[in-house]
Amino acid sequence: MSFDCVAIQADSEIWKERDLILPLIAHILVDNSYMHYVVIYKTKGNVLWIADPANGKNRKTIEAFQKEWTGILLLPMPRETYIPIKEKVAGLSSFLPIIWKQKGLVFHIVLASIFITFFGIGSSYYFQGILDFFIPNQARSTLNIISIGLIAVYLFRVLFEYSRSYLLIILGQ
């Protein structure tokens, strides 16, 4: 890994050192029973900036930190062979060429999603019509015809959902 790591036993005076190499790893006892490690990445006056894998980033005074710190520090130091590498974080622009190659597939997925949405909205209006118009007016024959139409719409919705899921699986490969 191109790092050497020195383990030392220290006391609270170490935080006053001007040439203290940061970040460093501190061993602590959580609730006086669970061993845990945190990263100290900045010190300023009487405050330590701490990155904890369990709790995220926070700040503590040296006095508060002393209550859980065991006094053990791990000081990682880069070797001469260490070469820093800055990793490029993939953003939306890195996915655009992939999406562009599959534009027909993406178009069909979006189209199926639009139809599924319209079927959902249409069925809401259907139930509103049943409750507001057909049941109070006892229009059974019209209700039967519209219900058969709704069953057909639901069948199409199932087909579109299946098609969309299938296309998403293909796109995900």
mmCIF file of C-alpha atoms in Angstrom:
data_model
loop_
_atom_site.group_PDB
_atom_site.id
_atom_site.type_symbol
_atom_site.label_atom_id
_atom_site.label_comp_id
_atom_site.label_asym_id
_atom_site.label_seq_id
_atom_site.Cartn_x
_atom_site.Cartn_y
_atom_site.Cartn_z
ATOM 1 C CA MET A 1 0.000 0.000 0.000
ATOM 2 C CA SER A 2 3.060 2.256 0.026
ATOM 3 C CA PHE A 3 2.416 3.283 3.631
ATOM 4 C CA ASP A 4 4.246 2.607 6.857
ATOM 5 C CA CYS A 5 2.277 2.772 10.069
ATOM 6 C CA VAL A 6 3.785 3.488 13.460
ATOM 7 C CA ALA A 7 1.794 2.683 16.601
ATOM 8 C CA ILE A 8 2.487 4.897 19.604
ATOM 9 C CA GLN A 9 1.221 5.342 23.152
ATOM 10 C CA ALA A 10 0.540 9.019 23.836
ATOM 11 C CA ASP A 11 -1.215 11.381 26.194
ATOM 12 C CA SER A 12 -3.227 14.567 25.708
ATOM 13 C CA GLU A 13 -0.059 16.613 25.177
ATOM 14 C CA ILE A 14 0.301 15.149 21.678
ATOM 15 C CA TRP A 15 -2.520 17.350 20.390
ATOM 16 C CA LYS A 16 -0.387 20.439 21.119
ATOM 17 C CA GLU A 17 2.412 19.245 18.811
ATOM 18 C CA ARG A 18 2.793 21.515 15.789
ATOM 19 C CA ASP A 19 4.437 18.860 13.593
ATOM 20 C CA LEU A 20 1.800 16.196 14.233
ATOM 21 C CA ILE A 21 1.124 14.400 10.955
ATOM 22 C CA LEU A 22 -2.566 14.251 10.120
ATOM 23 C CA PRO A 23 -4.678 12.303 9.427
ATOM 24 C CA LEU A 24 -4.015 9.747 12.125
ATOM 25 C CA ILE A 25 -5.977 6.849 13.570
ATOM 26 C CA ALA A 26 -6.977 6.806 17.234
ATOM 27 C CA HIS A 27 -8.099 3.785 19.246
ATOM 28 C CA ILE A 28 -11.107 4.457 21.491
ATOM 29 C CA LEU A 29 -13.453 2.565 23.790
ATOM 30 C CA VAL A 30 -17.107 3.233 23.062
ATOM 31 C CA ASP A 31 -19.229 3.088 26.243
ATOM 32 C CA ASN A 32 -16.087 1.866 28.066
ATOM 33 C CA SER A 33 -16.497 -1.573 26.493
ATOM 34 C CA TYR A 34 -16.374 -1.626 22.670
ATOM 35 C CA MET A 35 -13.034 -1.122 20.933
ATOM 36 C CA HIS A 36 -13.259 1.169 17.933
ATOM 37 C CA TYR A 37 -11.005 3.234 15.663
ATOM 38 C CA VAL A 38 -11.593 6.777 14.442
ATOM 39 C CA VAL A 39 -9.645 9.089 12.153
ATOM 40 C CA ILE A 40 -8.473 12.449 13.456
ATOM 41 C CA TYR A 41 -8.097 14.608 10.371
ATOM 42 C CA LYS A 42 -7.755 18.117 11.822
ATOM 43 C CA THR A 43 -6.917 19.817 15.090
ATOM 44 C CA LYS A 44 -7.546 23.441 15.915
ATOM 45 C CA GLY A 45 -6.987 24.767 19.383
ATOM 46 C CA ASN A 46 -8.859 22.542 21.809
ATOM 47 C CA VAL A 47 -11.035 20.862 19.139
ATOM 48 C CA LEU A 48 -10.448 17.636 17.193
ATOM 49 C CA TRP A 49 -12.143 16.954 13.856
ATOM 50 C CA ILE A 50 -13.056 13.264 13.839
ATOM 51 C CA ALA A 51 -14.188 10.969 11.031
ATOM 52 C CA ASP A 52 -15.927 7.977 12.565
ATOM 53 C CA PRO A 53 -17.036 5.072 10.336
ATOM 54 C CA ALA A 54 -20.012 4.524 12.650
ATOM 55 C CA ASN A 55 -21.120 8.136 13.199
ATOM 56 C CA GLY A 56 -19.697 10.169 10.326
ATOM 57 C CA LYS A 57 -17.775 13.402 10.750
ATOM 58 C CA ASN A 58 -18.003 15.367 13.982
ATOM 59 C CA ARG A 59 -15.977 17.551 16.349
ATOM 60 C CA LYS A 60 -15.022 16.973 19.956
ATOM 61 C CA THR A 61 -13.030 18.863 22.498
ATOM 62 C CA ILE A 62 -9.819 17.223 23.609
ATOM 63 C CA GLU A 63 -11.291 16.793 27.103
ATOM 64 C CA ALA A 64 -14.355 14.946 25.756
ATOM 65 C CA PHE A 65 -12.172 12.808 23.480
ATOM 66 C CA GLN A 66 -9.851 11.899 26.400
ATOM 67 C CA LYS A 67 -12.748 10.130 28.147
ATOM 68 C CA GLU A 68 -12.935 7.435 25.447
ATOM 69 C CA TRP A 69 -9.409 7.475 23.998
ATOM 70 C CA THR A 70 -7.103 4.615 25.055
ATOM 71 C CA GLY A 71 -3.969 6.643 24.298
ATOM 72 C CA ILE A 72 -3.038 4.540 21.271
ATOM 73 C CA LEU A 73 -2.431 6.274 17.949
ATOM 74 C CA LEU A 74 -1.589 4.830 14.565
ATOM 75 C CA LEU A 75 0.455 7.222 12.450
ATOM 76 C CA PRO A 76 0.339 6.282 8.763
ATOM 77 C CA MET A 77 3.212 7.757 6.755
ATOM 78 C CA PRO A 78 3.619 7.458 2.990
ATOM 79 C CA ARG A 79 6.733 5.741 1.685
ATOM 80 C CA GLU A 80 8.893 7.249 -1.020
ATOM 81 C CA THR A 81 7.248 4.907 -3.530
ATOM 82 C CA TYR A 82 3.805 6.319 -2.772
ATOM 83 C CA ILE A 83 2.133 7.948 -5.758
ATOM 84 C CA PRO A 84 -1.174 9.694 -5.020
ATOM 85 C CA ILE A 85 -3.937 8.746 -7.433
ATOM 86 C CA LYS A 86 -6.985 10.907 -7.873
ATOM 87 C CA GLU A 87 -9.918 8.743 -8.908
ATOM 88 C CA LYS A 88 -12.401 10.232 -11.306
ATOM 89 C CA VAL A 89 -15.917 10.096 -9.929
ATOM 90 C CA ALA A 90 -18.393 8.919 -12.527
ATOM 91 C CA GLY A 91 -21.101 11.494 -13.091
ATOM 92 C CA LEU A 92 -24.140 11.650 -15.310
ATOM 93 C CA SER A 93 -22.027 12.676 -18.297
ATOM 94 C CA SER A 94 -20.153 9.359 -18.166
ATOM 95 C CA PHE A 95 -23.436 7.476 -18.645
ATOM 96 C CA LEU A 96 -24.660 9.532 -21.588
ATOM 97 C CA PRO A 97 -22.603 7.641 -24.235
ATOM 98 C CA ILE A 98 -23.976 4.335 -22.934
ATOM 99 C CA ILE A 99 -27.536 5.646 -22.976
ATOM 100 C CA TRP A 100 -27.006 7.129 -26.449
ATOM 101 C CA LYS A 101 -25.946 3.722 -27.807
ATOM 102 C CA GLN A 102 -29.160 2.219 -26.437
ATOM 103 C CA LYS A 103 -31.430 5.142 -27.370
ATOM 104 C CA GLY A 104 -34.047 2.910 -29.010
ATOM 105 C CA LEU A 105 -34.255 0.730 -25.921
ATOM 106 C CA VAL A 106 -34.438 3.760 -23.612
ATOM 107 C CA PHE A 107 -37.157 5.289 -25.825
ATOM 108 C CA HIS A 108 -39.283 2.135 -25.530
ATOM 109 C CA ILE A 109 -38.772 2.028 -21.749
ATOM 110 C CA VAL A 110 -39.874 5.664 -21.416
ATOM 111 C CA LEU A 111 -42.843 5.074 -23.731
ATOM 112 C CA ALA A 112 -43.962 2.030 -21.719
ATOM 113 C CA SER A 113 -43.617 4.048 -18.503
ATOM 114 C CA ILE A 114 -45.783 6.826 -19.938
ATOM 115 C CA PHE A 115 -48.501 4.341 -20.943
ATOM 116 C CA ILE A 116 -48.400 2.695 -17.508
ATOM 117 C CA THR A 117 -48.803 6.124 -15.897
ATOM 118 C CA PHE A 118 -51.746 7.007 -18.139
ATOM 119 C CA PHE A 119 -53.420 3.673 -17.370
ATOM 120 C CA GLY A 120 -53.047 4.374 -13.650
ATOM 121 C CA ILE A 121 -54.510 7.854 -13.978
ATOM 122 C CA GLY A 122 -57.325 6.579 -16.213
ATOM 123 C CA SER A 123 -58.304 3.878 -13.739
ATOM 124 C CA SER A 124 -58.528 6.529 -11.005
ATOM 125 C CA TYR A 125 -60.989 8.495 -13.126
ATOM 126 C CA TYR A 126 -62.906 5.280 -13.803
ATOM 127 C CA PHE A 127 -63.407 4.620 -10.103
ATOM 128 C CA GLN A 128 -64.356 8.243 -9.571
ATOM 129 C CA GLY A 129 -66.981 7.893 -12.320
ATOM 130 C CA ILE A 130 -68.340 4.705 -10.752
ATOM 131 C CA LEU A 131 -68.730 6.352 -7.367
ATOM 132 C CA ASP A 132 -70.017 9.713 -8.626
ATOM 133 C CA PHE A 133 -72.214 8.791 -11.599
ATOM 134 C CA PHE A 134 -72.855 5.142 -12.427
ATOM 135 C CA ILE A 135 -73.771 3.809 -8.965
ATOM 136 C CA PRO A 136 -76.067 6.736 -7.991
ATOM 137 C CA ASN A 137 -77.831 6.611 -11.407
ATOM 138 C CA GLN A 138 -77.907 2.792 -11.487
ATOM 139 C CA ALA A 139 -76.508 2.716 -15.035
ATOM 140 C CA ARG A 140 -75.642 -0.979 -14.954
ATOM 141 C CA SER A 141 -75.335 -1.590 -18.694
ATOM 142 C CA THR A 142 -72.933 1.337 -19.125
ATOM 143 C CA LEU A 143 -71.058 0.224 -16.023
ATOM 144 C CA ASN A 144 -70.661 -3.282 -17.487
ATOM 145 C CA ILE A 145 -69.295 -1.945 -20.782
ATOM 146 C CA ILE A 146 -66.865 0.401 -19.059
ATOM 147 C CA SER A 147 -65.769 -2.374 -16.670
ATOM 148 C CA ILE A 148 -64.964 -4.685 -19.600
ATOM 149 C CA GLY A 149 -62.950 -1.820 -21.093
ATOM 150 C CA LEU A 150 -61.126 -1.347 -17.805
ATOM 151 C CA ILE A 151 -60.250 -5.049 -17.689
ATOM 152 C CA ALA A 152 -58.757 -4.670 -21.174
ATOM 153 C CA VAL A 153 -56.825 -1.600 -20.007
ATOM 154 C CA TYR A 154 -55.463 -3.557 -17.027
ATOM 155 C CA LEU A 155 -54.355 -6.369 -19.344
ATOM 156 C CA PHE A 156 -52.510 -3.836 -21.511
ATOM 157 C CA ARG A 157 -50.981 -2.331 -18.376
ATOM 158 C CA VAL A 158 -49.668 -5.741 -17.314
ATOM 159 C CA LEU A 159 -48.203 -6.254 -20.789
ATOM 160 C CA PHE A 160 -46.535 -2.828 -20.729
ATOM 161 C CA GLU A 161 -45.132 -3.431 -17.233
ATOM 162 C CA TYR A 162 -43.762 -6.794 -18.344
ATOM 163 C CA SER A 163 -42.259 -5.221 -21.478
ATOM 164 C CA ARG A 164 -40.730 -2.376 -19.500
ATOM 165 C CA SER A 165 -39.220 -4.771 -16.947
ATOM 166 C CA TYR A 166 -37.830 -6.954 -19.716
ATOM 167 C CA LEU A 167 -36.313 -3.945 -21.488
ATOM 168 C CA LEU A 168 -34.797 -2.687 -18.221
ATOM 169 C CA ILE A 169 -33.179 -6.084 -17.687
ATOM 170 C CA ILE A 170 -31.714 -5.934 -21.189
ATOM 171 C CA LEU A 171 -30.485 -2.372 -20.595
ATOM 172 C CA GLY A 172 -28.919 -3.408 -17.285
ATOM 173 C CA GLN A 173 -26.719 -6.037 -18.920
#
